[in-house]
Amino acid sequence: MEQIVVRTSMSDSTDSPVSQAPQQATNNTNNTNDNNNNNNKSHPPSAKHEQQTTQSPPNAPAGRKVNRSCLECTRRKVKCDGAEPCRSCVRYRCQDACVYRQRSKRHAVSRSTFDKATEQLQTQARILAFLFPGLSLDEVAVKSEVELRALLGVAPGGGTPPSPRPRAGRHHLLQQHPHQDHFLRPPSVTDMGGSAAVSENGDAPADRRWEELPDQPGNVANDDVNAMGLVTDDQVRSYLGMTSMSAVIRAIFRLWPAAKEHTAQCSKMWSTIPGQPLPGIPFLERDPALNRLKEQRCIDFYFDHIHAITPFIDEEEFRQEFSRGTRQDASWQGLVNMVFVLGSIASGSDSLHEGYYRQARSFIGLESLGAGNLESLQALCLLGGYYLHYRNSPNMAYSVLGAAHRVAIALGLHREPRRRLNFQTMEEAAWHQRKVETRRRTWWSLFCLDTWGAMTQGRPTCGRWDSSTMDTLFPTASSPDDYMTISLQVSSEFCLVCDRMQQRFARSGRLSAQEVVDFDTELVHWYQTVPPTLTDPTLSPPRFLAAREFMRTRYLNARMLLTRSSFLYIANGHRQNLSELTPESRHLLNECCSVASQTIDAIALYWTPNRFHVWNANWYLFQACMAPLLALAVDKNMPTSAVDSIAVWRANLGKALETFAEMRPWMKATDHSPDIISALYEAMTADYEGAFSTPSGTGSLDLFGWYDDQLAELDWSTFLGGENITFQSIFPTP
């Protein structure tokens, strides 16, 4: 491009009358330029330099030529005298248009200069690849300074530069500080990347969002919290911490990239069933008699399989109210339809709940928050505590339970009544006591549901329980055989411990070794104090089976999260050499795998063929399988393999895959957790003893799809291709 400049000195070219014809003016201009070129050739170098210095404008760069003809004279094709303004422009009164172009200077690059620049660019590329492995130059260029510092593990105000990250493979590890383990090091701001606004996912706050709308097609597969979000939008994610499933999967892919490639190939083979369209008319209006039978069946299944877990509904009063059929208010209709929703799932139907949920939504909305009562609160508990998780909408469930918590406080459920009432009859006193117990059971059921749902999210508890402002007592059991109330009591005690754990996980900085031991000791002590009727299958009734097993798996899952999250910091720390683990780190890994093994054994032994029970058991089994998979990924980076441990880990994974295969008929068609475990298992164990078949793949069930399903390609972009597997280091160099 030519730059426009203004001439500041006169040219020595010969003037000519501006009234000549255009062709004659053009010829004269060309002759003048030729004469000037000849004159330049005859001048010695010193004279030539003096002449150019005199003619060039002061603001023109050295060595840059300026056209002797202004733009206006060039356009008119007349001779220009080189003045400013020139005589022609003065004559035609266009002095403002009298400007001169500055010619671009061409630089001839030598071969040595080109080679030097190429080598410098290659060196810079190697440095960027060393500092930001897995990130392309374009991806690095769009990140802010805070994000880049977070990826380097440097605080915003400064900090130490990062050390090299270990490469994948047993024999290609960087041998730096092989005998140092910073597990006992106290947490600091630098440990978490120096920015509380950046999670372990490495996402900027402005990029986080999710799509869990109930009417969105394919909504049943959008679950970024549990790493089940098989969607094409790689920006669909929410804030998650080191306790999340996505953190574990990213750690496995970081330690053994071949697992990522193999799982990506397997995901193309998976099938899915598109969301079932809702009927055009309400299906409950087709046959009132048949609908009444369906509703009664759903109520029975709800109280037989779900009520024992969170017994906040007064069963006797609910059944009486339903049999009368006189109430049509929105609060009651919302509650009864949510009971239908969960009861239909427990009954074995995978489609009936859609119609009931559509009806429940018409009564549970923003308007329902304007009618605060116990029944509307209980409907919110069932919606956010159970059903939205079943629909793989955990962020929506998190928001609904947050609203339910505010409604409960507005109703005063967080405080014990201070007034003492005098009753005329024993019936009045008993009725009042039942109401008080219902309020207590509702409060503590909401507390438990919120704690259970947030187990792996790494988010603040938002004051879920504050002993200085909340004093609601535990529900009182009516008799030693009141298993449901006793179960809610011990579950509330368990959730009080988990509430403090979750609040600690949400803080910046990892747990110290002592914190892990203290929390684990507290959990073990809690389980040892649970009454035998709640832990021994021979002492509890069949109706209590689901509540008993959920209590056990939640307890084991909480213990596993403690050790797994702590070890993840070691496994993901790019300043820690994994080629040699210290005894403390090895103990963490072994303890995590041991608890996971107990979880797999318990689920394989006590799962029941019920869709609601299988849904929960499947989720905890999926969590438990990640511990041995992580251990196998760590073993890939060891100089020598732990043969005995590998045999145990593989046996546990094989048992879990067989259990997945047995539970498949009662699982959701869109649930791909067995496929994920199967693909990772194959990738992790393929090179130990050569090629072999996956244990569950040899049976009659195909873990990569079903013969009668419509095939569709799924993209693991949420944690396979769309995001970079980067973690913030927690191991500062000494």
XYZ file of C-alpha atoms in Angstrom:
734
model
C 0.000 0.000 0.000
C 1.178 3.518 -0.757
C 1.038 6.110 1.968
C -0.197 9.616 1.197
C 2.144 12.424 2.309
C 2.315 16.153 1.676
C 5.262 17.638 -0.229
C 7.056 20.379 1.636
C 9.647 21.484 -0.940
C 9.747 22.552 -4.555
C 10.813 20.151 -7.296
C 13.470 21.138 -9.870
C 11.388 19.843 -12.733
C 10.733 22.126 -15.716
C 7.399 23.967 -15.664
C 5.077 23.862 -18.628
C 1.831 25.689 -19.371
C -1.100 23.933 -17.781
C -3.331 24.847 -20.725
C -1.750 22.201 -22.976
C -3.771 19.287 -24.269
C -3.929 16.228 -21.968
C -1.922 14.009 -24.330
C 0.805 16.650 -24.703
C 0.943 17.106 -20.915
C 1.354 13.395 -20.419
C 4.231 13.243 -22.929
C 5.949 16.198 -21.314
C 5.616 14.575 -17.903
C 7.175 11.360 -19.131
C 10.021 13.271 -20.812
C 10.667 15.193 -17.642
C 10.835 12.031 -15.580
C 13.246 10.469 -18.085
C 15.469 13.569 -17.953
C 15.477 13.452 -14.173
C 16.473 9.792 -14.201
C 19.342 10.543 -16.608
C 20.482 13.438 -14.456
C 20.497 11.181 -11.379
C 22.706 8.709 -13.185
C 25.274 11.429 -14.034
C 25.495 12.770 -10.478
C 28.039 11.318 -8.065
C 26.597 9.550 -4.964
C 27.158 12.527 -2.704
C 25.444 14.932 -5.044
C 22.571 12.518 -5.554
C 22.069 12.155 -1.801
C 22.130 15.947 -1.374
C 19.576 16.407 -4.136
C 17.164 13.810 -2.639
C 17.517 15.351 0.769
C 16.571 18.713 -0.618
C 13.552 17.413 -2.525
C 12.132 14.978 0.080
C 9.660 16.284 2.619
C 10.907 16.492 6.229
C 8.351 13.974 7.526
C 9.140 11.295 4.923
C 11.153 8.302 6.190
C 14.709 7.983 4.931
C 15.018 6.014 1.722
C 11.313 6.321 0.844
C 10.582 7.886 -2.598
C 7.773 10.374 -3.110
C 5.893 10.741 -6.392
C 6.797 13.948 -8.219
C 3.223 14.385 -9.366
C 0.393 15.005 -6.882
C -2.724 12.899 -6.941
C -4.861 15.596 -8.532
C -2.418 16.233 -11.409
C -2.115 12.501 -11.931
C -5.875 12.268 -12.164
C -6.079 15.174 -14.610
C -3.054 13.846 -16.526
C -1.292 17.226 -16.477
C 2.254 18.225 -15.573
C 2.906 18.918 -11.893
C 5.654 21.251 -10.678
C 6.039 19.397 -7.379
C 5.237 22.422 -5.238
C 2.845 22.445 -2.295
C 0.332 23.278 -3.468
C 1.378 22.902 -7.081
C 0.615 25.493 -9.707
C -2.050 23.375 -11.406
C -3.991 22.837 -8.187
C -3.811 26.563 -7.423
C -5.126 27.341 -10.896
C -8.072 24.955 -10.551
C -8.678 25.992 -6.900
C -8.261 22.504 -5.461
C -5.361 23.103 -3.125
C -6.819 20.682 -0.546
C -6.513 17.820 -3.023
C -2.838 18.490 -3.654
C -1.252 15.563 -1.854
C 1.590 13.251 -2.806
C 1.893 9.479 -2.493
C 4.815 7.910 -0.747
C 6.053 4.755 -2.377
C 6.444 1.586 -0.330
C 9.976 0.445 0.124
C 10.726 -3.128 -0.789
C 13.005 -5.006 1.565
C 15.134 -7.727 0.134
C 15.540 -10.425 2.811
C 18.722 -12.408 2.777
C 18.809 -16.159 3.243
C 20.553 -15.882 6.601
C 17.945 -13.433 7.895
C 15.120 -15.734 6.764
C 16.717 -18.760 8.437
C 17.243 -16.825 11.646
C 13.597 -15.680 11.747
C 12.385 -19.224 11.049
C 14.490 -20.641 13.845
C 13.216 -17.985 16.228
C 9.573 -18.811 15.395
C 10.200 -22.517 15.915
C 11.784 -21.819 19.292
C 8.792 -19.719 20.336
C 6.411 -22.481 19.207
C 8.316 -25.051 21.276
C 8.163 -22.813 24.344
C 4.389 -22.308 23.954
C 3.865 -26.027 23.490
C 5.972 -26.653 26.595
C 4.051 -24.133 28.723
C 0.584 -24.920 27.333
C 0.542 -28.559 26.178
C -2.531 -29.499 24.211
C -3.352 -25.891 23.286
C -2.965 -24.536 19.791
C -1.582 -21.053 19.129
C -5.041 -19.769 18.233
C -6.436 -21.063 21.526
C -3.646 -19.456 23.523
C -4.040 -16.133 21.698
C -7.705 -15.669 22.698
C -7.157 -16.332 26.422
C -6.833 -13.468 28.869
C -3.858 -12.871 31.138
C -5.754 -14.301 34.127
C -6.571 -17.495 32.207
C -2.993 -17.919 31.024
C -1.667 -17.437 34.545
C -4.198 -19.959 35.813
C -3.025 -22.514 33.264
C 0.568 -21.900 34.330
C -0.315 -22.154 38.010
C 0.864 -18.600 38.674
C -1.020 -16.176 40.882
C -2.314 -12.946 39.256
C 0.252 -10.876 41.156
C 3.198 -13.056 40.193
C 4.517 -16.393 41.310
C 7.011 -18.988 40.302
C 7.243 -20.229 36.731
C 5.922 -23.706 36.033
C 8.016 -26.813 35.757
C 7.599 -29.249 32.895
C 4.581 -31.524 32.928
C 5.124 -35.275 32.808
C 4.640 -36.868 29.444
C 2.433 -39.901 28.917
C 4.133 -43.275 28.865
C 6.271 -45.217 31.284
C 9.676 -44.387 29.813
C 9.170 -40.773 28.761
C 8.684 -39.054 32.096
C 10.600 -36.005 33.162
C 12.870 -36.869 36.046
C 12.431 -33.797 38.211
C 12.193 -34.040 42.011
C 11.481 -37.788 41.963
C 11.434 -38.137 45.744
C 9.260 -35.166 46.606
C 5.545 -35.260 47.230
C 3.749 -32.105 48.261
C 0.700 -33.857 49.676
C 1.558 -32.666 53.187
C 2.107 -29.123 51.982
C -0.500 -26.670 53.341
C -2.912 -25.335 50.712
C -2.397 -21.904 49.250
C -3.947 -19.648 46.665
C -1.253 -20.599 44.183
C -2.210 -24.254 44.607
C -5.507 -23.643 42.852
C -4.095 -21.620 40.005
C -4.345 -18.282 41.798
C -7.835 -17.497 40.610
C -10.983 -18.475 42.419
C -12.992 -17.564 39.343
C -11.474 -20.387 37.313
C -12.564 -23.915 38.142
C -10.694 -27.167 37.608
C -12.305 -27.283 34.178
C -10.282 -24.227 33.184
C -13.383 -22.394 31.967
C -13.786 -18.649 32.145
C -16.935 -17.577 34.040
C -18.410 -15.899 30.959
C -18.228 -19.147 28.986
C -20.145 -21.278 31.470
C -23.733 -22.100 30.664
C -25.964 -25.108 30.242
C -29.055 -26.173 28.347
C -31.420 -28.311 30.398
C -34.780 -26.994 29.279
C -37.497 -29.647 29.569
C -38.775 -29.121 26.023
C -35.348 -29.193 24.384
C -34.876 -32.202 22.062
C -32.376 -34.670 23.403
C -32.520 -33.086 26.836
C -32.246 -36.463 28.505
C -28.560 -36.633 27.541
C -27.452 -33.157 28.667
C -25.657 -33.697 31.974
C -22.326 -31.960 32.309
C -22.193 -32.453 36.083
C -21.888 -36.230 35.776
C -19.831 -36.065 32.550
C -22.748 -37.545 30.614
C -23.322 -34.484 28.419
C -22.973 -36.131 25.028
C -23.718 -32.964 23.064
C -22.106 -31.121 20.194
C -21.815 -27.785 22.002
C -18.506 -27.829 23.821
C -19.487 -24.689 25.765
C -22.329 -26.413 27.597
C -20.886 -26.819 31.056
C -21.210 -25.377 34.519
C -18.870 -24.607 37.387
C -17.520 -27.879 38.787
C -14.741 -28.722 41.189
C -12.211 -31.487 41.679
C -14.920 -33.816 43.037
C -16.721 -33.891 39.677
C -16.695 -36.761 37.219
C -15.314 -34.557 34.450
C -12.213 -33.913 36.591
C -11.590 -37.663 36.885
C -12.097 -38.299 33.164
C -9.798 -35.438 32.224
C -7.164 -36.809 34.584
C -7.382 -40.246 32.964
C -7.095 -38.748 29.478
C -4.168 -36.619 30.585
C -2.280 -39.573 32.040
C -3.070 -41.912 29.150
C -4.074 -40.053 25.934
C -4.650 -43.368 24.147
C -7.764 -43.809 26.309
C -9.174 -40.602 24.902
C -8.603 -41.695 21.322
C -10.099 -45.147 21.893
C -13.155 -43.793 23.701
C -13.717 -41.236 20.958
C -13.793 -44.041 18.409
C -16.157 -46.126 20.530
C -18.540 -43.214 21.030
C -19.275 -43.179 17.305
C -20.746 -46.655 17.642
C -23.143 -45.780 20.421
C -26.835 -45.459 19.786
C -29.463 -43.289 21.334
C -33.208 -43.002 21.284
C -34.480 -39.490 20.509
C -36.706 -37.835 23.040
C -40.229 -39.183 22.894
C -42.707 -36.549 21.704
C -45.515 -35.763 24.089
C -49.053 -36.550 22.922
C -51.094 -33.762 21.412
C -53.885 -34.103 23.982
C -53.633 -34.861 27.704
C -53.471 -38.627 27.882
C -55.245 -38.690 31.235
C -58.499 -37.573 29.589
C -58.808 -40.629 27.350
C -60.243 -43.131 29.836
C -60.980 -41.809 33.366
C -61.435 -45.286 34.846
C -58.131 -46.557 33.449
C -56.356 -43.371 34.435
C -57.595 -43.752 37.996
C -56.103 -47.236 38.162
C -52.794 -45.966 36.784
C -52.697 -43.180 39.352
C -53.427 -45.580 42.206
C -50.677 -47.869 40.953
C -48.207 -44.973 40.840
C -49.090 -43.982 44.405
C -48.506 -47.522 45.642
C -45.123 -47.760 43.928
C -44.102 -44.376 45.282
C -44.750 -45.326 48.909
C -43.312 -48.826 48.452
C -40.014 -47.827 46.813
C -39.330 -44.099 47.297
C -41.110 -42.856 50.387
C -38.773 -44.675 52.786
C -35.780 -42.674 51.515
C -37.283 -39.263 52.368
C -40.544 -39.803 54.307
C -41.805 -36.225 54.355
C -45.321 -36.954 53.056
C -47.900 -38.149 55.581
C -48.953 -41.337 53.783
C -52.237 -41.819 55.611
C -53.369 -38.245 55.112
C -52.245 -38.240 51.476
C -54.179 -41.384 50.594
C -57.306 -40.099 52.286
C -57.115 -36.787 50.449
C -56.601 -38.553 47.133
C -59.524 -40.910 47.691
C -61.860 -37.984 48.383
C -60.821 -36.286 45.147
C -62.209 -32.899 46.159
C -59.073 -30.744 46.138
C -58.231 -28.944 42.914
C -55.849 -26.235 44.171
C -52.493 -25.866 42.428
C -50.394 -26.860 45.465
C -52.140 -30.205 45.866
C -52.248 -30.885 42.134
C -48.547 -30.175 41.821
C -47.689 -32.547 44.682
C -49.955 -35.387 43.566
C -48.665 -35.242 39.996
C -45.056 -35.381 41.193
C -45.975 -38.495 43.189
C -47.424 -39.923 39.965
C -44.194 -39.046 38.123
C -41.878 -40.861 40.524
C -44.304 -43.721 41.092
C -44.550 -44.353 37.356
C -40.752 -44.611 37.150
C -40.660 -47.070 40.045
C -43.414 -49.091 38.360
C -41.109 -49.779 35.420
C -42.475 -47.387 32.811
C -40.011 -45.241 30.914
C -42.569 -43.038 29.200
C -45.559 -42.603 31.530
C -43.716 -40.036 33.634
C -43.548 -37.600 30.708
C -47.292 -36.990 30.717
C -47.504 -36.632 34.475
C -44.528 -34.278 34.446
C -46.203 -32.076 31.850
C -49.240 -31.831 34.103
C -47.092 -31.133 37.175
C -45.322 -28.295 35.346
C -48.633 -26.539 34.837
C -48.990 -26.320 38.634
C -45.310 -25.885 39.631
C -43.852 -22.662 38.288
C -43.057 -19.112 39.289
C -46.672 -18.652 40.329
C -46.377 -21.568 42.759
C -43.723 -19.622 44.686
C -46.409 -17.071 45.440
C -48.448 -19.690 47.305
C -46.170 -20.811 50.100
C -47.414 -23.920 51.853
C -46.113 -27.310 52.837
C -47.519 -29.145 49.817
C -45.987 -26.788 47.242
C -42.655 -27.144 49.080
C -42.902 -30.930 49.022
C -43.619 -30.817 45.279
C -40.437 -28.788 44.764
C -38.489 -31.332 46.812
C -39.655 -34.208 44.621
C -38.962 -32.206 41.466
C -35.472 -30.944 42.322
C -34.402 -33.784 44.593
C -35.338 -36.719 42.376
C -36.954 -36.207 39.023
C -34.733 -33.569 37.432
C -31.718 -35.719 38.262
C -33.472 -38.633 36.594
C -33.891 -36.440 33.504
C -30.157 -35.624 33.609
C -30.811 -31.970 34.460
C -28.683 -31.544 37.606
C -28.182 -27.789 37.253
C -31.910 -27.227 36.984
C -32.394 -29.484 40.014
C -29.772 -27.473 41.897
C -31.690 -24.264 41.173
C -35.077 -25.732 42.111
C -33.784 -27.009 45.459
C -32.297 -23.584 46.099
C -35.752 -22.060 45.664
C -37.242 -24.802 47.863
C -34.755 -23.949 50.610
C -35.903 -20.330 50.572
C -39.557 -21.391 50.682
C -38.844 -23.648 53.674
C -37.174 -20.809 55.559
C -40.025 -18.454 54.695
C -42.406 -21.046 56.159
C -40.270 -21.169 59.312
C -39.315 -24.819 59.001
C -35.757 -24.022 60.082
C -36.931 -23.103 63.603
C -38.723 -25.054 66.297
C -42.051 -23.532 67.418
C -41.661 -21.465 70.579
C -45.305 -21.314 71.644
C -46.717 -24.060 73.817
C -50.345 -24.827 73.028
C -52.955 -26.265 75.340
C -55.177 -28.878 73.757
C -58.613 -29.906 74.890
C -58.380 -33.518 73.788
C -55.740 -36.109 73.118
C -56.809 -36.203 69.482
C -55.975 -32.528 69.058
C -52.581 -33.022 70.677
C -51.830 -36.024 68.466
C -52.924 -34.128 65.350
C -50.683 -31.187 66.279
C -47.739 -33.497 66.940
C -48.194 -35.112 63.532
C -48.061 -31.677 61.929
C -44.871 -30.821 63.799
C -43.281 -34.104 62.755
C -44.294 -33.540 59.125
C -42.604 -30.137 59.193
C -39.440 -31.665 60.675
C -39.379 -34.507 58.168
C -39.904 -32.054 55.304
C -37.052 -29.809 56.466
C -34.560 -32.626 56.967
C -35.611 -34.401 53.769
C -34.950 -31.192 51.859
C -31.595 -30.881 53.618
C -30.644 -34.449 52.671
C -31.814 -34.137 49.064
C -29.816 -30.943 48.598
C -26.696 -32.512 50.145
C -26.970 -35.730 48.130
C -27.498 -33.847 44.873
C -24.464 -31.599 45.410
C -22.093 -34.426 46.385
C -19.808 -34.086 43.330
C -20.399 -30.492 42.260
C -17.748 -28.651 44.261
C -20.057 -25.703 44.870
C -20.619 -23.713 48.092
C -23.389 -24.951 50.367
C -24.908 -21.433 50.521
C -25.798 -21.731 54.204
C -27.683 -24.988 53.859
C -27.273 -25.490 57.610
C -26.278 -22.896 60.188
C -26.569 -23.981 63.800
C -26.598 -20.364 64.984
C -29.834 -19.589 63.124
C -31.400 -23.048 62.610
C -32.523 -25.327 65.426
C -35.010 -27.747 63.876
C -34.930 -31.043 65.764
C -34.587 -34.415 64.130
C -37.867 -36.288 63.567
C -38.975 -38.447 66.466
C -39.574 -42.140 65.820
C -42.991 -43.343 66.991
C -41.656 -46.837 67.781
C -38.485 -48.954 67.420
C -39.999 -50.319 64.220
C -40.378 -46.858 62.664
C -37.539 -47.546 60.227
C -38.297 -44.596 57.983
C -38.007 -41.976 60.696
C -34.900 -43.598 62.165
C -33.388 -43.725 58.684
C -34.074 -40.023 58.151
C -32.422 -39.249 61.496
C -29.179 -41.060 60.681
C -29.222 -39.726 57.101
C -29.491 -36.189 58.473
C -26.499 -36.813 60.736
C -24.563 -38.119 57.761
C -25.509 -35.090 55.655
C -24.345 -32.718 58.385
C -20.861 -34.209 58.003
C -21.094 -34.101 54.190
C -22.305 -30.498 54.359
C -19.038 -29.472 56.005
C -17.096 -31.608 53.541
C -18.751 -29.934 50.574
C -18.140 -26.484 51.988
C -14.468 -27.403 52.373
C -14.277 -28.769 48.838
C -15.694 -25.476 47.549
C -12.853 -23.485 49.103
C -9.686 -22.707 47.170
C -6.871 -25.077 47.993
C -6.923 -28.809 48.400
C -7.571 -30.694 51.611
C -4.547 -31.464 53.743
C -3.730 -34.998 54.793
C -5.066 -34.335 58.290
C -8.357 -32.991 56.961
C -8.840 -36.116 54.860
C -8.155 -38.333 57.862
C -10.463 -36.318 60.129
C -13.397 -36.386 57.723
C -12.915 -40.070 56.978
C -12.737 -40.915 60.678
C -15.931 -38.980 61.288
C -17.737 -40.838 58.501
C -16.560 -44.227 59.757
C -17.677 -43.367 63.286
C -21.086 -42.323 61.961
C -21.616 -45.598 60.146
C -20.563 -47.598 63.192
C -23.290 -45.892 65.240
C -26.059 -46.647 62.734
C -28.549 -49.109 64.251
C -28.129 -52.690 62.993
C -31.712 -52.666 61.737
C -30.601 -50.147 59.105
C -27.487 -52.017 57.980
C -28.321 -55.717 58.308
C -30.531 -56.954 55.421
C -31.948 -59.692 57.641
C -33.256 -57.211 60.224
C -35.002 -54.668 57.984
C -38.281 -55.105 56.064
C -38.319 -55.355 52.249
C -39.979 -51.959 51.945
C -36.878 -50.437 53.484
C -34.400 -52.121 51.111
C -33.837 -49.140 48.788
C -33.327 -46.680 51.653
C -30.878 -49.071 53.370
C -28.747 -49.630 50.265
C -28.744 -45.961 49.289
C -27.481 -45.113 52.764
C -24.627 -47.596 52.423
C -23.565 -46.499 48.922
C -23.708 -42.814 49.835
C -21.485 -43.472 52.822
C -18.933 -45.343 50.702
C -19.152 -42.731 47.952
C -18.408 -39.911 50.409
C -15.314 -41.741 51.682
C -14.172 -42.395 48.131
C -14.590 -38.734 47.165
C -12.243 -37.684 49.961
C -9.335 -39.810 48.786
C -10.072 -39.597 45.060
C -10.190 -35.792 45.007
C -6.991 -35.537 47.037
C -5.168 -37.946 44.761
C -6.451 -36.128 41.662
C -4.365 -33.109 42.621
C -1.293 -35.328 42.607
C -2.269 -37.059 39.364
C -2.996 -33.763 37.605
C -0.173 -31.672 39.009
C 2.144 -30.786 36.146
C 4.919 -30.072 38.645
C 4.750 -33.527 40.181
C 6.599 -36.470 38.728
C 4.325 -39.524 38.832
C 7.124 -41.985 38.144
C 7.544 -42.495 41.896
C 4.768 -41.979 44.446
C 5.494 -41.336 48.086
C 3.938 -43.625 50.716
C 1.296 -40.984 51.483
C 0.230 -40.767 47.837
C 0.247 -44.532 47.429
C -1.906 -44.869 50.550
C -4.428 -42.413 49.110
C -4.727 -44.385 45.893
C -4.999 -47.753 47.613
C -7.598 -46.469 50.078
C -9.658 -44.970 47.252
C -9.595 -48.247 45.305
C -10.424 -50.228 48.430
C -13.541 -48.182 49.161
C -14.521 -48.364 45.486
C -14.190 -52.145 45.647
C -16.574 -52.248 48.623
C -19.046 -50.100 46.701
C -18.948 -52.375 43.661
C -19.445 -55.462 45.846
C -22.395 -53.924 47.689
C -24.164 -52.840 44.509
C -23.512 -56.141 42.740
C -24.949 -58.025 45.725
C -27.987 -55.950 46.680
C -29.265 -54.176 43.568
C -32.913 -54.948 42.810
C -34.699 -55.095 39.437
C -36.526 -51.809 39.826
C -36.056 -48.853 37.508
C -35.797 -46.324 40.332
C -33.346 -48.423 42.337
C -31.253 -49.269 39.280
C -31.054 -45.601 38.307
C -29.424 -44.732 41.654
C -27.288 -47.873 41.834
C -26.039 -47.257 38.300
C -24.878 -43.743 39.192
C -22.930 -44.886 42.266
C -21.467 -47.814 40.344
C -20.314 -45.389 37.655
C -18.622 -43.293 40.343
C -16.933 -46.314 41.908
C -15.485 -47.537 38.601
C -13.518 -44.328 38.158
C -11.189 -45.183 41.036
C -9.654 -48.348 39.511
C -9.608 -46.684 36.088
C -7.649 -43.772 37.533
C -5.317 -46.236 39.229
C -4.690 -48.000 35.915
C -3.926 -44.650 34.259
C -1.439 -43.847 37.007
C 0.177 -47.260 36.588
C 0.746 -46.448 32.915
C 3.156 -43.720 34.042
C 5.100 -45.913 36.449
C 8.502 -47.413 35.504
C 7.245 -50.820 36.612
C 3.688 -52.112 36.817
C 2.049 -53.195 40.068
C 0.975 -56.602 38.803
C -0.898 -57.682 41.926
C -2.813 -54.421 42.199
C -3.659 -54.429 38.507
C -5.239 -57.858 38.853
C -7.471 -56.574 41.663
C -8.455 -53.434 39.756
C -9.303 -55.407 36.646
C -11.341 -57.879 38.660
C -13.358 -55.037 40.206
C -13.983 -53.453 36.824
C -15.002 -56.795 35.359
C -17.468 -57.312 38.195
C -18.892 -53.815 37.676
C -19.314 -54.346 33.929
C -21.123 -57.614 34.526
C -23.431 -55.827 36.968
C -24.063 -53.104 34.385
C -25.024 -55.783 31.882
C -27.457 -57.369 34.342
C -29.048 -54.012 35.154
C -29.347 -52.933 31.520
C -33.050 -53.892 31.059
C -33.998 -51.550 33.918
C -31.755 -48.683 32.838
C -32.692 -45.669 30.756
C -32.120 -46.128 27.055
C -30.074 -42.921 26.934
C -27.762 -43.908 29.791
C -24.274 -44.547 28.398
C -22.398 -44.937 31.679
C -21.671 -48.654 30.984
C -20.381 -47.712 27.530
C -18.012 -45.148 29.014
C -16.636 -47.606 31.569
C -16.331 -50.348 28.942
C -14.423 -48.131 26.494
C -12.039 -46.870 29.177
C -11.537 -50.406 30.482
C -10.531 -51.657 27.042
C -8.132 -48.764 26.498
C -6.502 -49.193 29.912
C -5.991 -52.943 29.804
C -5.330 -53.637 26.117
C -1.537 -53.610 26.433
C -1.168 -55.600 29.643
C -1.881 -59.046 28.220
C -2.602 -58.330 24.598
C -5.994 -58.025 23.027
C -8.929 -59.437 24.936
C -12.677 -58.977 25.032
C -14.494 -56.820 27.541
C -16.164 -59.007 30.192
C -19.641 -57.630 29.601
C -19.168 -57.649 25.840
C -19.157 -61.430 25.676
C -22.703 -61.761 26.986
C -26.014 -61.325 25.284
C -26.130 -57.577 25.825
C -24.162 -55.180 23.664
C -22.759 -52.270 25.639
C -22.294 -50.175 22.508
C -25.916 -50.151 21.433
C -28.986 -52.242 20.885
C -30.137 -53.899 17.699
C -33.560 -52.287 17.681
C -32.479 -48.700 18.388
C -32.149 -45.921 15.886
C -28.432 -45.242 15.373
C -27.184 -41.706 15.785
C -23.686 -40.311 16.098
C -22.808 -38.774 19.420
C -19.996 -36.322 20.022
C -18.055 -36.362 23.267
C -17.024 -32.766 22.755
C -17.833 -31.846 26.345
C -14.822 -33.809 27.569
C -13.278 -35.502 24.525
C -12.715 -33.150 21.634
C -14.237 -29.775 22.434
C -12.261 -28.967 25.542
C -8.590 -29.034 26.306
C -7.487 -31.331 29.051
C -5.670 -28.781 31.173
C -5.424 -28.584 34.941
C -4.042 -26.118 37.374
C -1.032 -27.317 39.298
C -1.061 -27.484 43.033
C 2.576 -28.422 43.494
C 4.740 -25.271 43.601
C 8.415 -25.810 43.006
C 10.589 -25.522 46.110
